[in-house]
Amino acid sequence: MNRLTSEELREKFLKFYESKGHHIIPSASLIPENDPTVLFTTAGMHPLVPYLLGQKHPEGTRLTDVQKCVRTGDIDEVGDDSHLTFFEMLGHWSLGDYFKEDAIRWSFEFLTSPDCLGIPVEKLAVSVFAGDETAPRDEESARIWEECGIPRDKIFFLPRKNNWWGPAGLTGPCGPDTEMFIDRGYEKCSEDCSPACDCGKYIEIWNDVFMQYFKNAEGKYEPLKQKNVDTGMGLERTVCTLNGCKTVYETEAFTNIIAKISELSGKHYDDDEATTKAFRIVADHLRTSTFIMGDPRGVSPSNVDQGYVLRRLIRRAVRFGMQLGMPEGFTAEIGKVVINQYAEVYPELKQNENFVLEQFKLEETRFAR
């Protein structure tokens, strides 16, 4: 497997899909413009819903991007090895253009080609939809994977909770997906060991969603007039896996932030379990808060909607920062590190730097009061 930085993975992914006729589009705002059912952009497909439903996209029917995402549903889990509230999602789309055949073959090429991720075929496993009363078993995806070179015993048919995506809100486009995993070579935990287990043998790095249905307000699934492909590869998790890191916090996405927390607190990331957890929460929450406030449609902390979530993130970071003995004004200091690290990829952070740092100082003062 090729060891890659976040920057190298972004570049390889976009160039690969550009070579397959996709137009590179910029990340949309973290604050959704066309979906009142959610507070933040939670997935790469979110900003593209109108086009997945048939509206013509100005850049054509094949698109690729790196989308900023925020998910705060499991905020209390942050501090463990894998949960993040902000992440980057590498994606490509077919808006009524190609479907399963091309999507899967290109995924296989990107995963295994020495010029891309260079993952040996024997280290891969995939899952496909097992079928239920709303949609049939996905034998077509299984056949294509097998033709690519994935052995049948590494192709798992799993139920809806594992291999169905969407909709992102209460209603919208959705469909079966096929997910791609690294097999870490551990012994099977049981006869039924599969990517659905929590045993750690398989780590998911990518999924291809085949949007064939629209879930309406009554909860019924209607066939979409336009079949689409939506695909998402979590940047942080993939870099972590390729580089053999134990957690995302060991990747270069977090090393500068964690070094700054260490400098300000006088403590070390791995001093003990409680310290490690506090470091992770401070790093994650302040990275996310910087992106929310630095967004082109950025918000400030408040008691409603996005502002309430932002306030909760900052205050939780301050609480854990106090446990670490961080000095007053530390949130803005961490904010500066995040801005400098990502300014080249997301120039809006630098453009909104003064606003971001001012909001950190104000919220920290309010909370201390």
CSV table of C-alpha atoms in Angstrom, one decimal:
chain,number,residue,atom,x,y,z
A,1,MET,CA,0.0,0.0,0.0
A,2,ASN,CA,1.3,3.5,-0.8
A,3,ARG,CA,1.9,5.8,2.1
A,4,LEU,CA,0.3,9.1,1.4
A,5,THR,CA,-0.4,12.5,3.0
A,6,SER,CA,-3.8,14.1,3.0
A,7,GLU,CA,-2.6,16.5,0.3
A,8,GLU,CA,-1.3,13.6,-1.9
A,9,LEU,CA,-4.5,11.6,-1.6
A,10,ARG,CA,-6.7,14.6,-2.5
A,11,GLU,CA,-4.6,15.3,-5.6
A,12,LYS,CA,-4.4,11.6,-6.7
A,13,PHE,CA,-8.2,11.2,-6.3
A,14,LEU,CA,-9.2,14.3,-8.2
A,15,LYS,CA,-6.6,13.7,-11.0
A,16,PHE,CA,-7.8,10.1,-11.4
A,17,TYR,CA,-11.4,11.0,-11.9
A,18,GLU,CA,-10.5,14.0,-14.0
A,19,SER,CA,-8.8,11.5,-16.3
A,20,LYS,CA,-12.1,9.6,-16.5
A,21,GLY,CA,-13.9,12.7,-17.8
A,22,HIS,CA,-15.0,14.2,-14.5
A,23,HIS,CA,-15.1,18.0,-13.9
A,24,ILE,CA,-13.5,19.1,-10.6
A,25,ILE,CA,-15.9,21.2,-8.6
A,26,PRO,CA,-15.1,23.1,-5.3
A,27,SER,CA,-16.4,22.1,-1.9
A,28,ALA,CA,-19.9,23.5,-1.1
A,29,SER,CA,-20.6,25.3,2.1
A,30,LEU,CA,-20.9,23.4,5.4
A,31,ILE,CA,-24.3,25.2,5.8
A,32,PRO,CA,-26.8,23.5,3.5
A,33,GLU,CA,-28.6,25.8,1.0
A,34,ASN,CA,-31.3,23.4,-0.2
A,35,ASP,CA,-32.2,21.1,2.7
A,36,PRO,CA,-34.0,22.5,5.8
A,37,THR,CA,-34.1,19.0,7.4
A,38,VAL,CA,-30.4,19.1,8.5
A,39,LEU,CA,-28.1,21.8,10.1
A,40,PHE,CA,-24.9,20.9,8.3
A,41,THR,CA,-23.6,19.3,5.1
A,42,THR,CA,-23.2,15.7,6.4
A,43,ALA,CA,-22.2,14.0,3.2
A,44,GLY,CA,-20.6,14.7,-0.2
A,45,MET,CA,-23.8,14.2,-2.0
A,46,HIS,CA,-25.8,16.7,0.1
A,47,PRO,CA,-25.1,19.8,-2.0
A,48,LEU,CA,-25.9,17.9,-5.2
A,49,VAL,CA,-29.4,16.7,-4.4
A,50,PRO,CA,-31.1,18.9,-6.9
A,51,TYR,CA,-28.9,17.5,-9.7
A,52,LEU,CA,-29.4,13.9,-8.5
A,53,LEU,CA,-33.1,14.6,-8.9
A,54,GLY,CA,-32.6,15.6,-12.6
A,55,GLN,CA,-31.7,19.3,-12.6
A,56,LYS,CA,-28.9,20.0,-15.0
A,57,HIS,CA,-25.5,20.8,-13.5
A,58,PRO,CA,-23.6,23.6,-15.2
A,59,GLU,CA,-20.4,21.4,-15.3
A,60,GLY,CA,-22.0,18.3,-16.9
A,61,THR,CA,-22.9,14.8,-15.8
A,62,ARG,CA,-19.5,13.7,-14.4
A,63,LEU,CA,-18.3,15.5,-11.3
A,64,THR,CA,-15.6,15.0,-8.6
A,65,ASP,CA,-14.7,17.0,-5.5
A,66,VAL,CA,-13.5,17.0,-1.9
A,67,GLN,CA,-16.4,18.1,0.3
A,68,LYS,CA,-16.2,19.5,3.8
A,69,CYS,CA,-18.6,17.6,6.1
A,70,VAL,CA,-19.8,18.0,9.7
A,71,ARG,CA,-21.6,15.2,11.6
A,72,THR,CA,-22.4,15.9,15.3
A,73,GLY,CA,-24.9,13.1,16.0
A,74,ASP,CA,-22.3,11.1,18.0
A,75,ILE,CA,-20.4,14.1,19.5
A,76,ASP,CA,-20.1,12.2,22.8
A,77,GLU,CA,-18.2,9.4,21.1
A,78,VAL,CA,-15.4,11.9,20.1
A,79,GLY,CA,-12.3,11.0,22.1
A,80,ASP,CA,-12.2,7.4,21.0
A,81,ASP,CA,-10.0,6.1,18.2
A,82,SER,CA,-12.1,6.9,15.2
A,83,HIS,CA,-14.9,9.5,15.7
A,84,LEU,CA,-14.6,13.0,14.2
A,85,THR,CA,-17.1,15.8,13.9
A,86,PHE,CA,-15.5,17.4,10.9
A,87,PHE,CA,-14.1,15.3,8.0
A,88,GLU,CA,-13.3,15.6,4.3
A,89,MET,CA,-15.1,13.4,1.8
A,90,LEU,CA,-13.6,12.5,-1.5
A,91,GLY,CA,-16.4,12.0,-4.1
A,92,HIS,CA,-17.3,11.5,-7.7
A,93,TRP,CA,-20.7,11.5,-9.3
A,94,SER,CA,-22.5,10.3,-12.3
A,95,LEU,CA,-25.7,12.3,-12.9
A,96,GLY,CA,-27.6,9.9,-15.1
A,97,ASP,CA,-24.4,9.0,-17.0
A,98,TYR,CA,-22.5,5.7,-16.2
A,99,PHE,CA,-23.7,3.3,-13.5
A,100,LYS,CA,-22.5,0.2,-11.7
A,101,GLU,CA,-20.1,-1.2,-14.3
A,102,ASP,CA,-17.9,1.8,-14.7
A,103,ALA,CA,-18.2,2.9,-11.0
A,104,ILE,CA,-17.0,-0.4,-9.6
A,105,ARG,CA,-14.2,-1.0,-12.3
A,106,TRP,CA,-12.8,2.5,-11.6
A,107,SER,CA,-13.0,2.0,-7.9
A,108,PHE,CA,-11.0,-1.2,-8.3
A,109,GLU,CA,-8.4,0.5,-10.5
A,110,PHE,CA,-8.0,3.4,-8.0
A,111,LEU,CA,-7.6,1.1,-5.1
A,112,THR,CA,-5.1,-1.3,-6.7
A,113,SER,CA,-3.2,0.7,-9.3
A,114,PRO,CA,0.5,1.3,-8.2
A,115,ASP,CA,0.0,4.9,-9.5
A,116,CYS,CA,-2.9,5.4,-7.0
A,117,LEU,CA,-3.4,3.6,-3.7
A,118,GLY,CA,-1.5,0.4,-4.6
A,119,ILE,CA,-3.5,-1.9,-2.4
A,120,PRO,CA,-2.8,-5.6,-3.1
A,121,VAL,CA,-6.0,-7.4,-4.2
A,122,GLU,CA,-5.6,-10.0,-1.4
A,123,LYS,CA,-6.0,-7.2,1.1
A,124,LEU,CA,-9.4,-6.1,-0.2
A,125,ALA,CA,-12.9,-7.2,0.7
A,126,VAL,CA,-16.2,-5.8,-0.5
A,127,SER,CA,-19.8,-5.9,0.6
A,128,VAL,CA,-23.0,-5.6,-1.5
A,129,PHE,CA,-26.7,-5.3,-0.7
A,130,ALA,CA,-28.4,-8.6,0.3
A,131,GLY,CA,-31.8,-7.4,-0.9
A,132,ASP,CA,-35.1,-7.0,1.0
A,133,GLU,CA,-38.8,-6.2,0.3
A,134,THR,CA,-37.9,-2.7,-1.2
A,135,ALA,CA,-35.0,-3.7,-3.5
A,136,PRO,CA,-33.5,-6.9,-5.0
A,137,ARG,CA,-30.2,-8.6,-4.1
A,138,ASP,CA,-27.4,-6.9,-5.9
A,139,GLU,CA,-25.9,-9.8,-7.9
A,140,GLU,CA,-24.8,-7.4,-10.6
A,141,SER,CA,-22.3,-5.6,-8.3
A,142,ALA,CA,-21.0,-8.9,-7.0
A,143,ARG,CA,-20.4,-10.1,-10.6
A,144,ILE,CA,-18.5,-7.0,-11.5
A,145,TRP,CA,-16.2,-7.2,-8.4
A,146,GLU,CA,-15.6,-10.9,-9.2
A,147,GLU,CA,-14.6,-10.0,-12.8
A,148,CYS,CA,-12.2,-7.4,-11.5
A,149,GLY,CA,-10.4,-10.0,-9.4
A,150,ILE,CA,-12.1,-10.0,-5.9
A,151,PRO,CA,-12.6,-13.7,-4.9
A,152,ARG,CA,-16.1,-14.8,-4.2
A,153,ASP,CA,-15.3,-15.5,-0.6
A,154,LYS,CA,-14.3,-11.8,-0.1
A,155,ILE,CA,-17.7,-10.6,-1.5
A,156,PHE,CA,-20.2,-10.3,1.4
A,157,PHE,CA,-24.0,-9.9,0.9
A,158,LEU,CA,-25.1,-7.7,3.8
A,159,PRO,CA,-28.5,-6.2,4.9
A,160,ARG,CA,-29.9,-2.7,4.5
A,161,LYS,CA,-28.3,-1.4,7.7
A,162,ASN,CA,-24.9,-2.2,6.2
A,163,ASN,CA,-25.4,-1.7,2.5
A,164,TRP,CA,-28.0,1.0,1.9
A,165,TRP,CA,-27.3,4.7,1.7
A,166,GLY,CA,-29.6,7.6,2.3
A,167,PRO,CA,-31.5,9.7,2.1
A,168,ALA,CA,-29.4,12.4,3.7
A,169,GLY,CA,-32.5,14.1,5.1
A,170,LEU,CA,-36.0,12.7,5.8
A,171,THR,CA,-36.7,12.4,2.1
A,172,GLY,CA,-34.5,12.2,-1.0
A,173,PRO,CA,-32.5,10.0,-3.4
A,174,CYS,CA,-31.1,6.8,-2.0
A,175,GLY,CA,-30.2,3.2,-3.0
A,176,PRO,CA,-28.1,0.2,-2.4
A,177,ASP,CA,-24.3,0.6,-2.1
A,178,THR,CA,-21.2,-1.5,-2.3
A,179,GLU,CA,-18.5,-0.9,0.3
A,180,MET,CA,-14.8,-1.5,0.1
A,181,PHE,CA,-12.7,-2.7,3.0
A,182,ILE,CA,-9.0,-3.4,3.9
A,183,ASP,CA,-8.6,-6.9,5.3
A,184,ARG,CA,-6.1,-6.4,8.1
A,185,GLY,CA,-5.2,-10.2,8.0
A,186,TYR,CA,-6.5,-11.0,11.5
A,187,GLU,CA,-8.0,-14.4,12.2
A,188,LYS,CA,-11.8,-14.6,11.7
A,189,CYS,CA,-13.7,-13.9,14.9
A,190,SER,CA,-16.2,-16.6,14.0
A,191,GLU,CA,-17.6,-18.6,11.1
A,192,ASP,CA,-19.9,-15.6,10.3
A,193,CYS,CA,-17.0,-13.0,10.4
A,194,SER,CA,-17.7,-10.3,7.9
A,195,PRO,CA,-17.3,-6.5,7.4
A,196,ALA,CA,-20.5,-6.2,9.5
A,197,CYS,CA,-18.5,-7.4,12.6
A,198,ASP,CA,-16.8,-5.1,15.1
A,199,CYS,CA,-13.9,-7.4,15.5
A,200,GLY,CA,-11.5,-5.0,13.6
A,201,LYS,CA,-10.5,-7.5,10.8
A,202,TYR,CA,-12.1,-5.2,8.2
A,203,ILE,CA,-11.8,-1.4,7.9
A,204,GLU,CA,-14.1,0.4,5.5
A,205,ILE,CA,-12.4,3.0,3.3
A,206,TRP,CA,-14.9,3.7,0.5
A,207,ASN,CA,-18.4,3.2,-0.8
A,208,ASP,CA,-20.2,3.5,-4.1
A,209,VAL,CA,-23.9,4.4,-3.8
A,210,PHE,CA,-26.2,3.4,-6.6
A,211,MET,CA,-29.0,5.9,-6.4
A,212,GLN,CA,-32.0,4.3,-8.0
A,213,TYR,CA,-34.8,5.3,-5.6
A,214,PHE,CA,-36.5,8.4,-4.1
A,215,LYS,CA,-37.8,8.0,-0.5
A,216,ASN,CA,-41.0,10.2,-0.3
A,217,ALA,CA,-42.7,11.8,2.7
A,218,GLU,CA,-44.8,8.6,3.2
A,219,GLY,CA,-41.7,6.5,3.5
A,220,LYS,CA,-42.2,4.8,0.1
A,221,TYR,CA,-39.4,4.1,-2.3
A,222,GLU,CA,-40.1,5.2,-5.9
A,223,PRO,CA,-37.7,4.5,-8.8
A,224,LEU,CA,-35.7,7.6,-9.8
A,225,LYS,CA,-36.1,8.7,-13.4
A,226,GLN,CA,-32.4,9.3,-13.5
A,227,LYS,CA,-30.0,6.7,-12.1
A,228,ASN,CA,-27.0,8.2,-10.4
A,229,VAL,CA,-23.7,7.1,-8.8
A,230,ASP,CA,-22.5,8.8,-5.6
A,231,THR,CA,-19.3,7.7,-4.0
A,232,GLY,CA,-17.6,8.7,-0.8
A,233,MET,CA,-14.1,8.1,0.6
A,234,GLY,CA,-13.3,9.5,4.0
A,235,LEU,CA,-10.0,11.3,3.6
A,236,GLU,CA,-8.8,11.1,7.2
A,237,ARG,CA,-9.7,7.4,7.7
A,238,THR,CA,-8.1,6.4,4.4
A,239,VAL,CA,-4.8,8.2,5.1
A,240,CYS,CA,-4.9,6.6,8.6
A,241,THR,CA,-5.4,3.1,7.1
A,242,LEU,CA,-2.8,3.5,4.3
A,243,ASN,CA,-0.1,4.7,6.7
A,244,GLY,CA,-0.7,2.0,9.2
A,245,CYS,CA,-1.7,4.5,12.0
A,246,LYS,CA,-3.7,3.2,14.9
A,247,THR,CA,-6.0,6.3,14.9
A,248,VAL,CA,-6.8,9.3,12.8
A,249,TYR,CA,-5.2,11.5,15.5
A,250,GLU,CA,-1.8,10.0,14.6
A,251,THR,CA,-2.1,11.3,11.0
A,252,GLU,CA,-0.7,14.6,9.8
A,253,ALA,CA,-4.2,16.1,9.8
A,254,PHE,CA,-3.8,16.3,13.6
A,255,THR,CA,0.0,16.3,14.4
A,256,ASN,CA,0.4,20.1,14.3
A,257,ILE,CA,-2.8,20.7,16.3
A,258,ILE,CA,-1.8,18.1,19.0
A,259,ALA,CA,1.8,19.6,19.1
A,260,LYS,CA,0.2,23.0,19.8
A,261,ILE,CA,-2.0,21.6,22.6
A,262,SER,CA,1.1,20.0,24.1
A,263,GLU,CA,3.0,23.2,23.9
A,264,LEU,CA,0.2,25.3,25.5
A,265,SER,CA,-0.6,22.7,28.2
A,266,GLY,CA,2.8,21.4,29.1
A,267,LYS,CA,1.4,17.8,28.8
A,268,HIS,CA,1.9,15.0,26.3
A,269,TYR,CA,-0.7,13.3,24.2
A,270,ASP,CA,0.0,9.9,25.6
A,271,ASP,CA,0.6,10.8,29.3
A,272,ASP,CA,-2.4,8.7,30.3
A,273,GLU,CA,-5.9,7.6,29.0
A,274,ALA,CA,-7.7,10.7,30.3
A,275,THR,CA,-5.1,13.1,28.8
A,276,THR,CA,-5.2,11.4,25.4
A,277,LYS,CA,-9.0,11.7,25.4
A,278,ALA,CA,-8.9,15.4,26.3
A,279,PHE,CA,-6.3,16.1,23.6
A,280,ARG,CA,-8.5,14.4,21.0
A,281,ILE,CA,-11.7,16.3,22.1
A,282,VAL,CA,-9.9,19.7,22.1
A,283,ALA,CA,-8.2,19.0,18.7
A,284,ASP,CA,-11.4,17.6,17.0
A,285,HIS,CA,-13.9,20.2,18.3
A,286,LEU,CA,-11.7,23.3,17.7
A,287,ARG,CA,-10.8,22.0,14.1
A,288,THR,CA,-14.6,21.6,13.5
A,289,SER,CA,-15.4,25.0,15.0
A,290,THR,CA,-12.8,26.7,12.9
A,291,PHE,CA,-14.3,25.3,9.7
A,292,ILE,CA,-17.9,26.2,10.7
A,293,MET,CA,-17.0,29.8,11.5
A,294,GLY,CA,-14.5,30.1,8.6
A,295,ASP,CA,-17.1,28.9,6.1
A,296,PRO,CA,-18.3,31.3,3.4
A,297,ARG,CA,-21.8,31.1,5.1
A,298,GLY,CA,-20.1,30.9,8.5
A,299,VAL,CA,-22.1,31.2,11.7
A,300,SER,CA,-21.2,32.5,15.2
A,301,PRO,CA,-22.0,30.7,18.5
A,302,SER,CA,-25.6,31.2,19.7
A,303,ASN,CA,-28.5,29.3,21.3
A,304,VAL,CA,-30.2,28.1,18.1
A,305,ASP,CA,-29.6,25.8,15.2
A,306,GLN,CA,-26.0,25.7,13.8
A,307,GLY,CA,-24.9,28.4,16.4
A,308,TYR,CA,-26.0,26.1,19.2
A,309,VAL,CA,-24.0,23.1,17.9
A,310,LEU,CA,-21.0,25.4,17.5
A,311,ARG,CA,-21.4,26.8,21.0
A,312,ARG,CA,-21.6,23.2,22.4
A,313,LEU,CA,-18.4,22.2,20.5
A,314,ILE,CA,-16.4,25.2,21.7
A,315,ARG,CA,-17.6,24.9,25.3
A,316,ARG,CA,-16.9,21.2,25.4
A,317,ALA,CA,-13.3,21.9,24.0
A,318,VAL,CA,-12.8,24.6,26.7
A,319,ARG,CA,-14.0,22.2,29.5
A,320,PHE,CA,-11.5,19.6,28.4
A,321,GLY,CA,-8.8,22.2,27.8
A,322,MET,CA,-9.2,23.4,31.4
A,323,GLN,CA,-8.6,19.8,32.5
A,324,LEU,CA,-5.3,20.0,30.6
A,325,GLY,CA,-4.4,23.3,32.3
A,326,MET,CA,-4.6,25.2,29.0
A,327,PRO,CA,-4.1,29.0,29.3
A,328,GLU,CA,-6.8,31.6,28.6
A,329,GLY,CA,-7.2,32.3,24.9
A,330,PHE,CA,-6.0,28.8,23.8
A,331,THR,CA,-9.0,28.3,21.5
A,332,ALA,CA,-7.8,31.1,19.2
A,333,GLU,CA,-4.3,29.8,19.3
A,334,ILE,CA,-5.5,26.3,18.1
A,335,GLY,CA,-7.7,28.1,15.5
A,336,LYS,CA,-4.6,29.8,14.0
A,337,VAL,CA,-2.9,26.4,13.6
A,338,VAL,CA,-6.0,24.9,11.8
A,339,ILE,CA,-6.3,28.0,9.5
A,340,ASN,CA,-2.6,27.9,8.5
A,341,GLN,CA,-2.7,24.1,7.9
A,342,TYR,CA,-5.8,24.2,5.6
A,343,ALA,CA,-5.6,27.7,4.1
A,344,GLU,CA,-4.2,26.5,0.7
A,345,VAL,CA,-7.0,24.0,0.2
A,346,TYR,CA,-9.8,26.1,1.7
A,347,PRO,CA,-8.8,29.8,1.2
A,348,GLU,CA,-12.0,31.0,2.9
A,349,LEU,CA,-10.4,30.1,6.3
A,350,LYS,CA,-7.7,32.7,5.8
A,351,GLN,CA,-10.3,35.3,4.4
A,352,ASN,CA,-12.4,34.8,7.6
A,353,GLU,CA,-9.5,34.5,10.0
A,354,ASN,CA,-10.2,37.6,12.0
A,355,PHE,CA,-13.9,36.7,12.5
A,356,VAL,CA,-13.0,33.1,13.6
A,357,LEU,CA,-10.4,34.2,16.2
A,358,GLU,CA,-12.6,37.0,17.5
A,359,GLN,CA,-15.5,34.5,18.0
A,360,PHE,CA,-13.2,32.0,19.8
A,361,LYS,CA,-12.1,34.8,22.2
A,362,LEU,CA,-15.7,36.0,22.8
A,363,GLU,CA,-17.1,32.5,23.4
A,364,GLU,CA,-14.3,31.5,25.7
A,365,THR,CA,-14.8,34.7,27.8
A,366,ARG,CA,-18.6,34.1,27.9
A,367,PHE,CA,-18.1,30.5,29.1
A,368,ALA,CA,-15.5,31.5,31.7
A,369,ARG,CA,-18.0,34.0,33.0
